[in-house]
Coordinates of C-alpha atoms in Angstrom, one line a residue:
Chain A
M1 CA 66.6 148.2 85.9
T2 CA 67.1 151.9 85.7
R3 CA 70.3 153.7 84.8
P4 CA 72.5 154.6 87.8
N5 CA 72.5 158.2 88.8
I6 CA 74.0 160.6 91.3
H7 CA 72.3 163.8 92.3
S8 CA 73.5 166.4 94.8
D9 CA 71.3 168.6 97.0
H10 CA 72.3 171.3 99.3
D11 CA 70.2 172.0 102.3
A12 CA 70.6 173.5 105.7
N13 CA 72.4 170.5 107.2
G14 CA 75.0 170.2 104.4
V15 CA 75.2 168.2 101.2
C16 CA 73.0 165.3 100.4
L17 CA 74.1 163.0 97.6
R18 CA 71.2 160.9 96.3
I19 CA 72.4 157.8 94.5
S20 CA 69.9 155.7 92.6
G21 CA 69.5 153.0 90.0
A22 CA 71.5 149.8 89.4
L23 CA 75.1 150.3 90.4
L24 CA 76.6 147.3 88.7
T25 CA 80.0 147.0 87.2
Q26 CA 78.6 146.5 83.7
S27 CA 76.6 149.8 83.8
L28 CA 79.1 151.9 85.7
E29 CA 80.2 153.6 82.5
A30 CA 77.2 155.9 82.6
V31 CA 77.8 157.2 86.1
E32 CA 81.6 156.9 86.5
Q33 CA 82.3 160.5 85.5
A34 CA 79.5 162.0 87.6
F35 CA 81.0 160.2 90.7
T36 CA 84.6 161.4 90.1
Q37 CA 83.4 164.9 89.4
V38 CA 81.8 165.2 92.9
K39 CA 84.3 167.2 94.9
P40 CA 83.3 166.9 98.5
Q41 CA 84.1 169.6 101.0
G42 CA 83.9 169.6 104.7
G43 CA 80.7 169.7 106.7
N44 CA 77.9 167.2 106.8
V45 CA 77.6 164.8 103.8
T46 CA 74.6 162.5 103.6
L47 CA 74.7 159.6 101.2
D48 CA 71.2 158.6 100.4
L49 CA 71.2 155.1 99.0
S50 CA 67.4 154.5 99.2
G51 CA 67.1 154.6 95.4
V52 CA 69.8 152.0 94.8
E53 CA 68.2 149.0 93.1
A54 CA 71.3 146.8 92.8
L55 CA 74.8 147.0 94.0
D56 CA 78.0 145.0 93.4
T57 CA 81.6 145.5 94.2
G58 CA 82.1 147.9 91.3
G59 CA 79.3 150.2 92.5
A60 CA 80.4 149.7 96.1
W61 CA 83.9 150.8 95.2
L62 CA 82.5 154.1 93.7
I63 CA 80.5 154.8 96.9
A64 CA 83.4 153.8 99.2
D65 CA 85.9 155.9 97.2
L66 CA 83.5 158.9 97.4
A67 CA 83.1 158.5 101.1
Q68 CA 86.9 158.1 101.5
R69 CA 87.5 161.3 99.6
A70 CA 84.9 163.2 101.6
R71 CA 86.4 162.0 104.8
A72 CA 89.8 163.1 103.6
A73 CA 88.3 166.6 103.0
G74 CA 87.1 166.6 106.6
A75 CA 83.5 165.8 106.1
Q76 CA 81.1 163.9 108.4
I77 CA 79.5 161.1 106.5
S78 CA 76.1 159.6 107.3
Y79 CA 74.2 157.1 105.3
E80 CA 70.5 156.9 104.6
G81 CA 68.4 154.0 103.3
L82 CA 71.3 151.6 103.7
S83 CA 70.1 148.0 103.8
P84 CA 72.1 145.5 105.9
A85 CA 73.2 143.6 102.8
Y86 CA 74.6 146.8 101.1
S87 CA 76.1 147.8 104.4
A88 CA 78.1 144.5 104.6
L89 CA 79.2 144.8 101.0
L90 CA 80.3 148.4 101.5
K91 CA 82.3 147.4 104.5
T92 CA 84.0 144.5 102.8
V93 CA 84.9 146.7 99.8
A94 CA 86.1 149.6 102.0
Q95 CA 88.3 147.3 103.9
S96 CA 89.8 145.8 100.8
I97 CA 90.6 149.0 98.9
P98 CA 94.4 149.0 98.7
D99 CA 96.1 151.9 100.5
E100 CA 98.6 152.5 97.8
P101 CA 97.1 152.7 94.3
V102 CA 99.0 150.6 91.8
A103 CA 101.9 152.4 90.2
V104 CA 101.0 153.4 86.7
S105 CA 103.5 152.6 83.9
E106 CA 107.0 153.9 84.9
R107 CA 108.5 156.9 83.3
R108 CA 111.4 156.4 81.0
S109 CA 114.4 158.6 81.6
F110 CA 117.8 158.7 80.0
A111 CA 119.3 156.9 83.1
D112 CA 116.8 154.1 82.6
W113 CA 117.8 153.8 79.0
V114 CA 121.5 153.6 79.9
A115 CA 120.7 151.1 82.6
R116 CA 118.8 149.0 80.1
V117 CA 121.7 149.1 77.6
G118 CA 124.0 148.0 80.4
A119 CA 121.7 145.2 81.5
R120 CA 121.4 144.0 78.0
T121 CA 125.2 144.0 77.5
V122 CA 125.8 142.1 80.7
G123 CA 123.0 139.8 79.7
A124 CA 124.5 139.1 76.3
W125 CA 127.9 138.4 77.8
N126 CA 126.3 136.0 80.4
D127 CA 124.4 134.3 77.6
T128 CA 127.6 133.8 75.6
L129 CA 129.3 132.3 78.6
S130 CA 126.3 130.1 79.4
M131 CA 126.2 128.9 75.8
L132 CA 129.9 128.1 75.7
G133 CA 129.5 126.2 78.9
F134 CA 126.6 124.2 77.3
L135 CA 128.8 123.6 74.3
G136 CA 131.6 122.2 76.5
L137 CA 129.1 120.1 78.4
T138 CA 127.7 118.7 75.2
L139 CA 131.2 118.0 73.8
H140 CA 132.1 116.2 77.0
R141 CA 129.1 114.0 76.9
L142 CA 129.7 113.4 73.1
A143 CA 133.3 112.3 74.0
R144 CA 132.0 110.0 76.7
T145 CA 129.5 108.5 74.3
I146 CA 132.4 107.7 71.9
V147 CA 134.3 106.0 74.7
M148 CA 131.2 104.3 76.0
P149 CA 129.0 103.8 73.0
W150 CA 126.5 101.6 74.8
R151 CA 125.3 104.7 76.7
L152 CA 123.9 106.2 73.5
R153 CA 120.1 106.0 73.3
K154 CA 119.8 104.1 70.1
A155 CA 116.0 104.3 69.8
A156 CA 116.0 108.0 70.4
L157 CA 118.8 108.5 67.9
V158 CA 117.1 106.6 65.1
S159 CA 113.8 108.4 65.6
Q160 CA 115.6 111.7 65.6
M161 CA 117.5 110.7 62.5
E162 CA 114.2 110.0 60.8
E163 CA 112.8 113.3 62.0
V164 CA 115.7 115.6 61.1
G165 CA 117.1 113.6 58.2
F166 CA 114.8 111.3 56.4
K167 CA 111.7 113.5 56.5
A168 CA 113.8 116.5 55.3
I169 CA 115.0 114.8 52.1
P170 CA 112.1 116.0 49.8
I171 CA 112.4 119.7 50.8
V172 CA 116.2 119.6 50.7
A173 CA 116.3 117.9 47.3
L174 CA 113.8 120.3 45.8
M175 CA 115.7 123.3 47.2
G176 CA 119.0 122.0 45.7
F177 CA 117.4 121.3 42.4
L178 CA 115.9 124.8 42.2
I179 CA 119.2 126.4 43.2
G180 CA 120.9 124.5 40.4
V181 CA 118.3 125.7 37.9
V182 CA 118.5 129.3 39.1
L183 CA 122.4 129.3 38.9
A184 CA 122.4 127.8 35.5
F185 CA 119.8 130.2 34.2
Q186 CA 121.4 133.3 35.6
G187 CA 124.9 132.2 34.7
A188 CA 123.9 131.4 31.2
T189 CA 122.4 134.9 30.6
Q190 CA 125.7 136.5 31.7
L191 CA 128.2 134.0 30.2
K192 CA 126.4 134.1 26.8
Q193 CA 127.6 137.7 26.4
F194 CA 131.2 136.5 26.3
G195 CA 130.6 133.4 24.4
A196 CA 131.8 131.5 27.5
E197 CA 128.7 129.3 28.0
I198 CA 130.7 126.2 28.8
F199 CA 132.0 127.8 32.0
V200 CA 128.5 127.5 33.5
V201 CA 129.6 124.0 34.6
E202 CA 132.3 125.4 36.9
L203 CA 130.0 128.2 38.0
I204 CA 127.4 125.6 39.2
S205 CA 129.7 123.0 40.5
I206 CA 132.1 125.2 42.5
S207 CA 129.4 127.5 44.0
V208 CA 127.1 124.6 44.9
L209 CA 129.6 122.0 46.1
R210 CA 131.8 124.5 48.0
E211 CA 129.2 126.9 49.5
L212 CA 125.6 126.9 48.6
G213 CA 124.6 123.2 48.9
I214 CA 125.6 122.8 52.5
L215 CA 124.9 126.4 53.6
L216 CA 121.3 126.3 52.4
T217 CA 120.8 122.8 53.7
A218 CA 122.0 124.0 57.1
I219 CA 119.6 127.0 57.0
I220 CA 116.7 124.7 56.2
V221 CA 117.6 122.3 58.9
A222 CA 118.1 125.1 61.4
G223 CA 114.6 126.4 60.6
R224 CA 113.0 122.9 60.5
S225 CA 114.8 120.9 63.2
G226 CA 116.3 123.6 65.4
S227 CA 112.9 125.1 66.0
A228 CA 111.5 121.6 66.7
F229 CA 114.3 120.9 69.2
T230 CA 113.7 124.1 71.1
A231 CA 110.0 123.8 71.2
S232 CA 109.9 120.1 72.3
I233 CA 112.6 120.3 75.0
G234 CA 111.3 123.8 76.0
S235 CA 107.8 122.4 76.6
M236 CA 109.3 119.6 78.6
K237 CA 111.1 122.2 80.7
V238 CA 107.8 124.1 81.3
Q239 CA 106.1 120.8 82.4
E240 CA 109.1 120.2 84.8
E241 CA 109.9 117.0 82.9
I242 CA 113.6 118.0 82.8
D243 CA 113.5 118.4 86.6
A244 CA 111.8 115.0 86.9
M245 CA 114.6 113.4 84.9
R246 CA 117.3 114.9 87.1
T247 CA 115.6 113.5 90.2
L248 CA 115.5 110.1 88.6
G249 CA 119.2 110.2 88.0
L250 CA 118.8 110.7 84.2
D251 CA 121.1 113.2 82.6
P252 CA 119.0 115.5 80.4
I253 CA 122.0 116.2 78.2
E254 CA 122.6 112.5 77.6
V255 CA 118.9 111.6 77.2
L256 CA 117.7 114.6 75.1
V257 CA 120.6 116.6 73.7
I258 CA 123.1 113.9 72.6
P259 CA 120.6 111.9 70.4
R260 CA 119.6 115.1 68.7
V261 CA 123.1 116.4 68.2
V262 CA 124.4 113.1 67.0
A263 CA 121.4 112.7 64.6
L264 CA 122.3 116.1 63.2
L265 CA 126.0 115.2 62.9
I266 CA 125.1 112.1 60.9
M267 CA 122.2 113.5 58.8
L268 CA 123.4 117.0 57.9
P269 CA 126.3 115.8 55.7
I270 CA 124.0 113.3 54.0
L271 CA 121.4 116.0 53.4
G272 CA 124.1 118.3 52.1
F273 CA 125.2 115.6 49.8
I274 CA 121.7 115.1 48.5
A275 CA 121.3 118.9 48.0
D276 CA 124.6 118.9 46.1
I277 CA 123.5 116.1 43.7
A278 CA 120.1 117.6 43.2
A279 CA 121.7 121.0 42.4
L280 CA 124.0 119.4 39.9
I281 CA 121.1 117.6 38.3
G282 CA 119.0 120.8 38.2
G283 CA 122.0 122.9 36.8
G284 CA 122.8 120.2 34.3
L285 CA 119.3 120.0 33.0
M286 CA 119.0 123.8 32.7
S287 CA 122.4 124.0 30.9
W288 CA 121.2 121.4 28.5
I289 CA 117.9 123.1 27.8
D290 CA 119.2 126.7 27.7
L291 CA 122.7 126.4 26.5
G292 CA 122.8 123.1 24.7
V293 CA 125.5 121.7 27.0
S294 CA 124.8 118.0 26.8
P295 CA 124.8 115.9 30.0
G296 CA 127.9 114.0 28.8
M297 CA 129.8 117.2 28.2
F298 CA 128.6 118.5 31.6
A299 CA 129.9 115.3 33.4
T300 CA 133.3 115.3 31.6
R301 CA 133.9 119.0 32.3
L302 CA 132.8 118.5 35.9
K303 CA 135.3 115.7 36.4
E304 CA 138.2 117.5 34.7
N305 CA 137.9 121.0 36.1
T306 CA 136.3 120.7 39.6
G307 CA 138.7 119.2 42.0
I308 CA 137.6 116.8 44.8
W309 CA 138.6 119.5 47.3
Q310 CA 135.6 121.7 46.2
F311 CA 133.3 118.9 47.4
A312 CA 135.4 118.1 50.4
I313 CA 135.4 121.7 51.7
G314 CA 131.6 121.7 51.6
M315 CA 131.4 118.4 53.5
I316 CA 134.0 119.4 56.1
K317 CA 131.8 122.3 57.1
A318 CA 128.7 120.1 57.6
P319 CA 129.5 118.6 61.0
F320 CA 130.4 122.1 62.4
F321 CA 127.1 123.5 61.2
A322 CA 125.3 120.5 62.7
L323 CA 127.0 121.1 66.1
V324 CA 126.1 124.8 66.0
I325 CA 122.5 124.2 65.2
G326 CA 122.0 121.4 67.7
V327 CA 123.8 123.2 70.6
I328 CA 122.1 126.5 70.0
A329 CA 118.6 124.8 69.8
C330 CA 119.1 122.7 72.9
W331 CA 120.7 125.6 74.9
Q332 CA 117.8 127.9 74.0
A333 CA 115.4 125.2 75.1
M334 CA 117.2 124.9 78.5
Q335 CA 116.7 128.7 78.9
V336 CA 112.9 128.4 78.8
K337 CA 111.3 129.7 82.0
G338 CA 107.8 129.1 83.2
S339 CA 105.4 130.0 80.5
A340 CA 104.2 129.0 77.1
Q341 CA 105.2 132.4 75.8
S342 CA 108.8 131.8 76.8
V343 CA 108.8 128.6 74.6
G344 CA 107.8 130.7 71.6
Q345 CA 110.4 133.4 72.3
R346 CA 113.1 130.9 72.7
T347 CA 112.1 129.0 69.6
T348 CA 112.3 132.2 67.5
A349 CA 115.7 133.1 69.1
S350 CA 117.0 129.6 68.4
V351 CA 116.2 129.8 64.7
V352 CA 117.5 133.3 64.3
Q353 CA 120.7 132.6 66.2
S354 CA 121.5 129.3 64.6
I355 CA 121.0 130.6 61.1
F356 CA 123.2 133.7 61.9
M357 CA 125.9 131.5 63.5
V358 CA 125.9 129.1 60.5
I359 CA 126.5 132.0 58.1
A360 CA 129.1 133.6 60.4
L361 CA 130.9 130.2 60.7
D362 CA 130.7 129.8 56.9
A363 CA 132.5 133.2 56.5
L364 CA 135.2 132.1 58.9
F365 CA 135.7 128.9 56.9
S366 CA 136.0 131.0 53.7
I367 CA 138.8 133.0 55.3
F368 CA 140.4 129.9 56.7
F369 CA 140.4 128.0 53.4
S370 CA 141.6 131.0 51.4
V371 CA 144.6 131.4 53.8
L372 CA 145.3 127.7 53.2
E373 CA 145.0 128.4 49.5
I374 CA 142.6 125.5 48.9
Chain B
M1 CA 63.9 137.6 86.6
D2 CA 61.5 136.2 84.1
G3 CA 62.0 132.8 82.7
T4 CA 63.6 131.4 85.8
V5 CA 61.9 128.8 87.9
L6 CA 60.7 129.3 91.4
E7 CA 60.0 126.2 93.3
Q8 CA 58.4 125.7 96.6
T9 CA 60.4 123.3 98.7
S10 CA 58.3 121.0 100.7
D11 CA 60.2 120.9 104.0
T12 CA 61.2 124.5 104.5
G13 CA 58.5 126.4 102.7
V14 CA 61.0 128.8 101.4
Q15 CA 60.9 129.8 97.7
R16 CA 64.1 129.1 95.9
E17 CA 65.2 130.0 92.4
A18 CA 67.1 127.6 90.2
V19 CA 70.0 129.5 88.6
I20 CA 71.2 126.3 86.8
R21 CA 68.9 123.6 85.6
V22 CA 70.5 120.5 84.0
R23 CA 68.0 118.1 82.4
N24 CA 68.6 114.7 80.9
L25 CA 72.2 115.4 80.1
T26 CA 74.1 112.8 78.2
N27 CA 77.8 113.1 77.5
R28 CA 79.7 110.6 75.4
F29 CA 83.3 110.5 74.3
G30 CA 83.5 107.8 71.7
P31 CA 82.1 104.6 73.1
Q32 CA 82.6 105.9 76.7
V33 CA 79.4 107.3 78.3
V34 CA 80.3 109.8 81.0
H35 CA 76.9 111.1 81.8
D36 CA 73.6 109.4 81.2
D37 CA 70.3 111.2 81.8
L38 CA 71.8 113.5 84.4
N39 CA 69.6 116.0 86.3
L40 CA 70.8 118.7 88.6
D41 CA 69.5 122.0 90.0
V42 CA 71.6 124.7 91.5
W43 CA 69.7 127.2 93.7
R44 CA 70.5 130.9 94.0
G45 CA 72.9 131.8 96.7
E46 CA 74.0 128.3 97.6
V47 CA 77.4 126.7 97.6
L48 CA 77.1 123.4 95.8
G49 CA 79.9 120.9 96.1
I50 CA 80.2 118.3 93.4
V51 CA 82.0 115.1 94.5
G52 CA 82.6 111.8 92.8
G53 CA 85.4 109.3 92.1
S54 CA 88.0 110.0 89.5
G55 CA 86.6 109.8 86.0
T56 CA 83.0 110.3 87.0
G57 CA 82.8 113.5 84.9
K58 CA 82.8 116.2 87.5
S59 CA 84.9 118.5 85.4
V60 CA 83.1 117.5 82.3
L61 CA 79.8 118.5 83.9
L62 CA 81.3 121.9 84.8
R63 CA 82.7 122.4 81.3
T64 CA 79.4 121.4 79.7
I65 CA 77.5 123.9 81.8
V66 CA 79.8 126.8 80.8
G67 CA 79.6 125.7 77.1
L68 CA 83.1 124.4 76.6
N69 CA 81.8 120.9 75.8
K70 CA 78.9 120.0 73.6
P71 CA 76.8 117.3 75.1
A72 CA 75.3 114.4 73.1
A73 CA 71.8 115.2 74.5
G74 CA 70.0 117.1 77.2
S75 CA 69.2 120.7 78.1
I76 CA 70.9 123.2 80.3
E77 CA 69.4 126.5 81.5
V78 CA 71.5 129.1 83.2
L79 CA 69.6 132.1 84.7
G80 CA 66.7 131.1 82.5
V81 CA 68.6 131.0 79.2
D82 CA 69.1 127.9 77.2
V83 CA 72.9 127.8 76.9
L84 CA 73.0 125.0 74.4
N85 CA 70.5 126.1 71.8
G86 CA 69.4 129.6 72.8
P87 CA 70.0 132.6 70.6
E88 CA 73.7 133.5 70.3
Q89 CA 73.1 137.0 71.7
E90 CA 71.4 135.6 74.9
R91 CA 74.2 133.2 75.4
R92 CA 76.8 136.0 75.1
R93 CA 74.9 138.0 77.6
I94 CA 74.8 135.2 80.1
E95 CA 78.5 134.7 79.9
K96 CA 79.0 137.9 81.7
H97 CA 77.0 136.6 84.6
W98 CA 79.3 133.8 85.4
G99 CA 83.0 133.5 86.3
V100 CA 85.1 130.3 86.0
A101 CA 88.3 129.6 87.9
F102 CA 90.1 126.7 86.4
Q103 CA 92.0 124.1 88.2
D104 CA 95.5 125.4 87.5
G105 CA 94.4 129.0 87.2
A106 CA 94.5 129.2 83.4
L107 CA 95.8 132.8 83.7
F108 CA 97.0 134.4 80.5
S109 CA 100.7 133.9 80.7
S110 CA 101.7 137.0 78.7
L111 CA 99.7 139.3 81.0
T112 CA 100.4 140.5 84.5
V113 CA 98.0 139.5 87.3
L114 CA 96.4 142.9 87.2
Q115 CA 96.0 142.8 83.4
N116 CA 94.5 139.3 83.8
V117 CA 91.9 140.6 86.2
I118 CA 91.2 143.6 84.1
A119 CA 90.9 141.7 80.8
P120 CA 87.1 140.8 81.2
L121 CA 86.4 144.4 82.3
R122 CA 88.1 145.8 79.2
E123 CA 86.2 143.4 77.0
H124 CA 82.7 143.8 78.5
T125 CA 82.5 147.3 80.0
G126 CA 83.2 150.8 78.9
I127 CA 84.6 152.1 82.1
S128 CA 87.8 154.2 82.2
E129 CA 91.3 152.8 82.5
N130 CA 91.6 154.3 86.0
L131 CA 88.4 152.7 87.3
M132 CA 89.4 149.4 85.7
R133 CA 92.7 149.5 87.5
A134 CA 91.0 150.4 90.8
L135 CA 88.5 147.6 90.5
G136 CA 91.2 145.2 89.4
S137 CA 93.3 145.9 92.4
L138 CA 90.2 145.8 94.6
K139 CA 89.5 142.3 93.4
I140 CA 93.1 141.3 93.9
S141 CA 93.0 142.5 97.5
L142 CA 89.5 140.9 98.0
V143 CA 91.0 137.4 97.2
G144 CA 93.8 138.1 99.7
L145 CA 96.7 138.7 97.4
P146 CA 99.2 141.4 98.3
Q147 CA 99.2 144.5 96.0
L148 CA 102.8 143.6 95.1
S149 CA 101.5 140.7 93.0
C150 CA 99.6 143.1 90.6
G151 CA 102.6 143.5 88.4
K152 CA 103.8 139.9 88.5
F153 CA 103.4 137.4 85.8
P154 CA 101.5 134.2 86.5
S155 CA 104.8 132.2 86.1
E156 CA 106.2 134.1 89.0
L157 CA 103.4 133.1 91.4
S158 CA 103.1 130.0 93.6
G159 CA 100.3 127.5 92.9
G160 CA 98.1 128.9 95.7
M161 CA 98.5 132.5 94.5
R162 CA 97.7 131.5 91.0
K163 CA 94.4 130.0 92.2
R164 CA 93.6 133.2 94.1
A165 CA 94.4 135.3 91.0
A166 CA 92.2 133.0 88.9
L167 CA 89.4 133.6 91.4
A168 CA 90.0 137.4 91.2
R169 CA 89.7 137.2 87.4
A170 CA 86.5 135.1 87.7
L171 CA 85.0 137.7 90.0
A172 CA 86.1 140.7 87.8
L173 CA 82.6 141.2 86.3
D174 CA 80.8 140.6 89.6
P175 CA 79.2 137.5 88.3
E176 CA 76.1 135.9 89.9
I177 CA 77.5 132.4 89.5
V178 CA 81.1 131.3 90.1
F179 CA 82.4 127.9 88.9
L180 CA 85.4 126.5 90.8
D181 CA 87.3 123.5 89.6
E182 CA 89.1 121.8 92.5
P183 CA 89.8 125.2 94.1
T184 CA 91.9 123.7 97.0
A185 CA 93.6 120.9 95.3
G186 CA 97.4 121.2 95.7
L187 CA 97.2 123.8 98.5
D188 CA 98.6 123.3 101.9
P189 CA 96.0 122.7 104.7
I190 CA 96.4 126.3 106.0
G191 CA 96.1 127.8 102.5
A192 CA 93.2 125.5 101.7
A193 CA 91.4 126.5 104.9
A194 CA 92.0 130.2 104.1
Y195 CA 90.7 129.7 100.6
D196 CA 87.5 128.0 101.9
E197 CA 87.0 130.9 104.3
L198 CA 87.6 133.4 101.5
I199 CA 85.0 131.7 99.3
G200 CA 82.5 131.6 102.2
E201 CA 83.1 135.3 102.9
L202 CA 82.8 136.4 99.3
Q203 CA 79.7 134.3 98.9
H204 CA 78.0 136.0 101.8
A205 CA 79.2 139.5 100.9
L206 CA 78.5 139.4 97.2
G207 CA 75.6 137.0 97.3
L208 CA 77.3 134.5 95.0
T209 CA 76.1 131.2 93.8
V210 CA 79.1 128.8 93.9
F211 CA 79.3 125.6 91.8
M212 CA 82.4 123.8 93.2
V213 CA 84.0 120.6 92.0
T214 CA 86.1 119.4 94.8
H215 CA 87.6 116.4 96.5
D216 CA 88.4 118.3 99.7
L217 CA 86.3 116.9 102.5
D218 CA 87.3 119.9 104.7
S219 CA 85.8 122.3 102.1
L220 CA 82.6 120.2 101.9
Y221 CA 82.1 120.4 105.6
A222 CA 83.2 124.0 106.0
I223 CA 81.4 125.9 103.3
C224 CA 79.1 123.7 101.1
D225 CA 75.4 124.1 101.7
R226 CA 74.6 121.2 99.6
I227 CA 76.5 118.3 98.0
A228 CA 75.8 116.4 94.8
V229 CA 77.4 113.1 94.4
L230 CA 78.2 111.9 90.8
A231 CA 78.2 108.2 90.4
E232 CA 76.8 105.7 88.0
K233 CA 76.8 108.4 85.3
R234 CA 74.3 110.6 87.0
V235 CA 73.7 112.6 90.2
L236 CA 73.3 109.8 92.6
V237 CA 72.2 111.9 95.6
E238 CA 72.1 115.5 96.5
G239 CA 71.5 117.2 99.8
P240 CA 73.2 118.7 102.9
I241 CA 76.3 116.9 104.1
E242 CA 74.6 115.5 107.2
E243 CA 72.3 113.4 105.0
M244 CA 75.2 111.9 103.0
T245 CA 76.2 109.5 105.7
K246 CA 72.7 108.0 105.6
V247 CA 72.8 107.2 101.9
D248 CA 72.9 103.5 101.3
H249 CA 75.5 103.3 98.5
P250 CA 79.0 101.7 99.0
W251 CA 81.0 104.6 97.4
V252 CA 79.1 107.3 99.3
Q253 CA 79.3 105.3 102.5
E254 CA 83.1 104.9 102.1
Y255 CA 83.6 108.5 101.1
F256 CA 81.6 110.2 103.9
T257 CA 82.3 107.8 106.7
G258 CA 86.0 107.0 106.1
P259 CA 88.6 108.1 108.5
R260 CA 89.4 111.3 106.6
A261 CA 85.7 112.2 106.5
R262 CA 85.4 111.8 110.3
A263 CA 88.4 114.0 110.9
A264 CA 87.0 116.7 108.5
Q265 CA 83.6 116.5 110.2
E266 CA 85.1 117.1 113.6
K267 CA 87.0 120.0 112.2
G268 CA 83.9 121.4 110.5
Q269 CA 81.9 121.3 113.7
D270 CA 84.6 123.2 115.5
R271 CA 84.2 126.2 113.2

């Protein structure tokens, strides 16, 4: 097949445009510019298609577009060498060319920017309201589950507990152990300067039991299980499974959200406790190796100088973190709309938001407990 | 085109060219044999309807021909190119000559309808952005979608509109062969009839060869030139729809002489 070509001739009757070669979408590149450069004027324009070897809608569009522009310039169009098949195709294409070309990307003015900021602000406010509403709904169903415990889906609860709790033990324990090691090592380097090595025990126990153990566990669980909640419920939303549940008289909150939230409420304190113990073991080991604080001495000092409240404060926070993670993850999942891409966006948002909220809540607790002077 | 096969048909004496030749195809999933020694020819310019009961491997056959499923044995030639074992370059070239419209559209969810239609043009041609947009919106209007839908995302479209958008994307490169998987499934009768008409029109105007997996008896009567029935792991019979009622096979008899078939036949004759 030969390359497509357009050639214009002027004669006494007017302009003759000779089009030849294979006018196919895949070879239009070569001739596109030549076509758009033809600036038809009035008078007689003859389109000679006798040299056209092949034509598809792409090529037909170029010819139809040229004819349209010529007509707009006031020209009389006539065709030469037009086979019935090409004629039909040209007609179909000419009829289908949209009147209004598609608007190319919109311009961005200052007003648009202000409008966008406004829309985002309203959107954020509506999201907050919607999330609070979802929190209320979840708490209501939780309360109902406490009053009517037989409504709890036990099989789902146990499988979620395994998923969010049992399977997370290795990573949480390892994380705790390493945090203990790091704290002991860093603390030792600083405390050695003052000859106050023995205070490494308080450094580790208070920071881990009160803050780090549960905080880091919550962050890991938010990344691990929060994302899984959003992705799995979000995919169900895309597949209309949630709608199907509603039509069958099943309450999605009760069936999907409550088992997950309850599993988190039970398992997060346990995971936090495991992280605490692992951190104490890691810290104790490092203190022994690096500072010569024997395990016995570590244990005695831990008992004497670290009150039970330090541990209790950490554990009190656990259920709140669990609720925040569970509610945000499930709420985000319910906001999924339509496409697979939306599931991805919501999963990311779920992890970022729940980690942020966990840290913000931890800060609030710090203020609260310092006011109480515990 | 060299390499393709021209055959003399005995009854009409017209030369016809096989654009797809499937020979001795065997497909197996674990112990389950879906196709066993299946043979099929698709002639240039025809609309071929593939019918068969659920699980007879209609979609598997389509997926195998377009290279999404590797068969256990057999050979497939499309436009004279061996799509299973031919050279990589040849197979890439042939991919530009067919378009596939999947059952649920399979539009890219992160792209608008127009961007979806333009995607193959962007990949396979060097034409300018403006021409791409013009051709994209031409295809969208060819399949009967309003221009308003250009900027919409697939999730904002109805099922029928998604099917049309998928057809527009399949037609983007002006392919010679179009594969349609259950094009009218899930459409209302009016929408389905309009879609049938559209395929018929496009097939005439663009000279397409259409390979259509369908269950829709109305489509079979309205636009299919020939029908191939998949049963017993092979193409049981093929031929124009009028011949189907004469086939002595319980499933074929039931399918083509049942109450729905009679209704569709009457409707098809009205057109």
